[in-house]
Amino acid sequence: MYSTRKRDKFMRPLFATKHRTRGIEVGAIEREGIRVSLWDMAGQSEFHAFHDCMFPDIGTRSYQLPSMFMFVWSPIDSKSCEKGAVKNERNFEASFRYWLRFLASKSRQSNIALIRVMVVFTRADQMVSTSSALSPLIDSLWSDFKGVIDILNPPFDVDARKKDSVKVVAKHVFVIAKDMLQGIQVYNICTHVNKRLCRHSKNTNEGIITWEKFSEICYPFQFPDEDADDDAELKAVALCLNESGNIIYINGISHIILNPNWFCNQIMGSLIDFSNSQASKSTIVFTNGCTPRDSLEECLESVAGSNVKGSLLVDVMEAMHLCCKVTSNHGVPNCNVNHIFIPALLTDGSSLEQLQWRSSMCTPSLEDGTFVHMGRRLQCEDQNLTFLTPGLFPRIQVLFNNVFQ
């Protein structure tokens, strides 16, 4: 997706994508000793729960790398029947506020990990003053999220067809990255380790490796904390590399995903596409988020390549709480104990209405003073800045299934 040879063009696909992003598309570019990992997160709502599962919590550890995000917004309404129709200010605010709340919900306040966000407006050839028109609104949002997210000024207007237009933004990205990395000792270690991982991935074409293999590739390195034991050091480096988007590592699982684009786009993106389109060429069919395990393994193997077993990928998805085994059909048609349940694939509307979680007991009557349902209602303490992210309830469903099966 990104070219490391034609460095000034590395961001152009973000601004002029010709295809619909599936899941998350990941690329990277290096300049002057700084490596920037780019995660293009699909804007379609069906991918939002998956974003949440892949997105690391920020600011939760003593050793961490600072994060910067870019909000890319087109003022042209491509869904309108009228050619060249322009989106309104409310559309921008709703979209931008959603992502700001998402980032705030996934982070803790930290001077080191204060999230920085750049705003880039595309279609500068058609709308030359989008940044000027929306600057007051951006300033208002900056005030709302002050202390949690730093919205960088100025916003940029970009014509993706022109190299010089994109060059300005690219240069600014590296200026900010260089400033953010000042004094971050763990960055040098992560850069050194990541070069080894990239070399291994290139030579072996492996997208996923065991924790033991990861340890073998990484050592030796000099960690800033002399008192930390080897295992703690290695986990700290893995979590930093995960947070910076170079690998995917979830604390507690036995494998490391070396190629995030391979997993997020090629595998999970294809899986979500199959579930939404139920393409005739696909060998997998989802019913209320459930599918036979053997069909899921076959589907994953067909898109994974690199001789990766589908059973391993399903195990990794289970460890990441992306799916779980079905232990009882609970009255759900065409779903049995040989199936895998992926809650994030459930959609709003008619699909949810098909779920019939029947109890084996007689349904109590409200007239005799008993309750059909009981529980606790979850909500965020600050609902203006944060919200219960789309991936929370799918993971809760997996957790409950694992606990109460």
mmCIF file of N, CA and C in Angstrom, residues 10 43 120 144 158 224 360:
data_model
loop_
_atom_site.group_PDB
_atom_site.id
_atom_site.type_symbol
_atom_site.label_atom_id
_atom_site.label_comp_id
_atom_site.label_asym_id
_atom_site.label_seq_id
_atom_site.Cartn_x
_atom_site.Cartn_y
_atom_site.Cartn_z
ATOM 1 N N PHE A 10 4.186 8.278 0.079
ATOM 2 C CA PHE A 10 3.723 7.220 0.982
ATOM 3 C C PHE A 10 2.345 7.487 1.552
ATOM 4 N N GLY A 43 -13.485 3.327 7.585
ATOM 5 C CA GLY A 43 -14.512 4.166 8.193
ATOM 6 C C GLY A 43 -15.871 3.504 8.294
ATOM 7 N N VAL A 120 -6.561 16.423 8.372
ATOM 8 C CA VAL A 120 -6.252 16.633 6.960
ATOM 9 C C VAL A 120 -7.539 16.589 6.150
ATOM 10 N N ASP A 144 -12.654 20.953 24.277
ATOM 11 C CA ASP A 144 -13.406 19.882 24.936
ATOM 12 C C ASP A 144 -12.493 18.742 25.377
ATOM 13 N N VAL A 158 -5.412 19.156 1.315
ATOM 14 C CA VAL A 158 -4.536 18.366 0.445
ATOM 15 C C VAL A 158 -5.223 18.026 -0.868
ATOM 16 N N PRO A 224 16.469 -0.223 29.520
ATOM 17 C CA PRO A 224 16.779 0.889 30.432
ATOM 18 C C PRO A 224 16.691 0.512 31.908
ATOM 19 N N SER A 360 -34.074 -22.745 29.128
ATOM 20 C CA SER A 360 -34.697 -24.067 29.248
ATOM 21 C C SER A 360 -35.789 -24.073 30.316
#
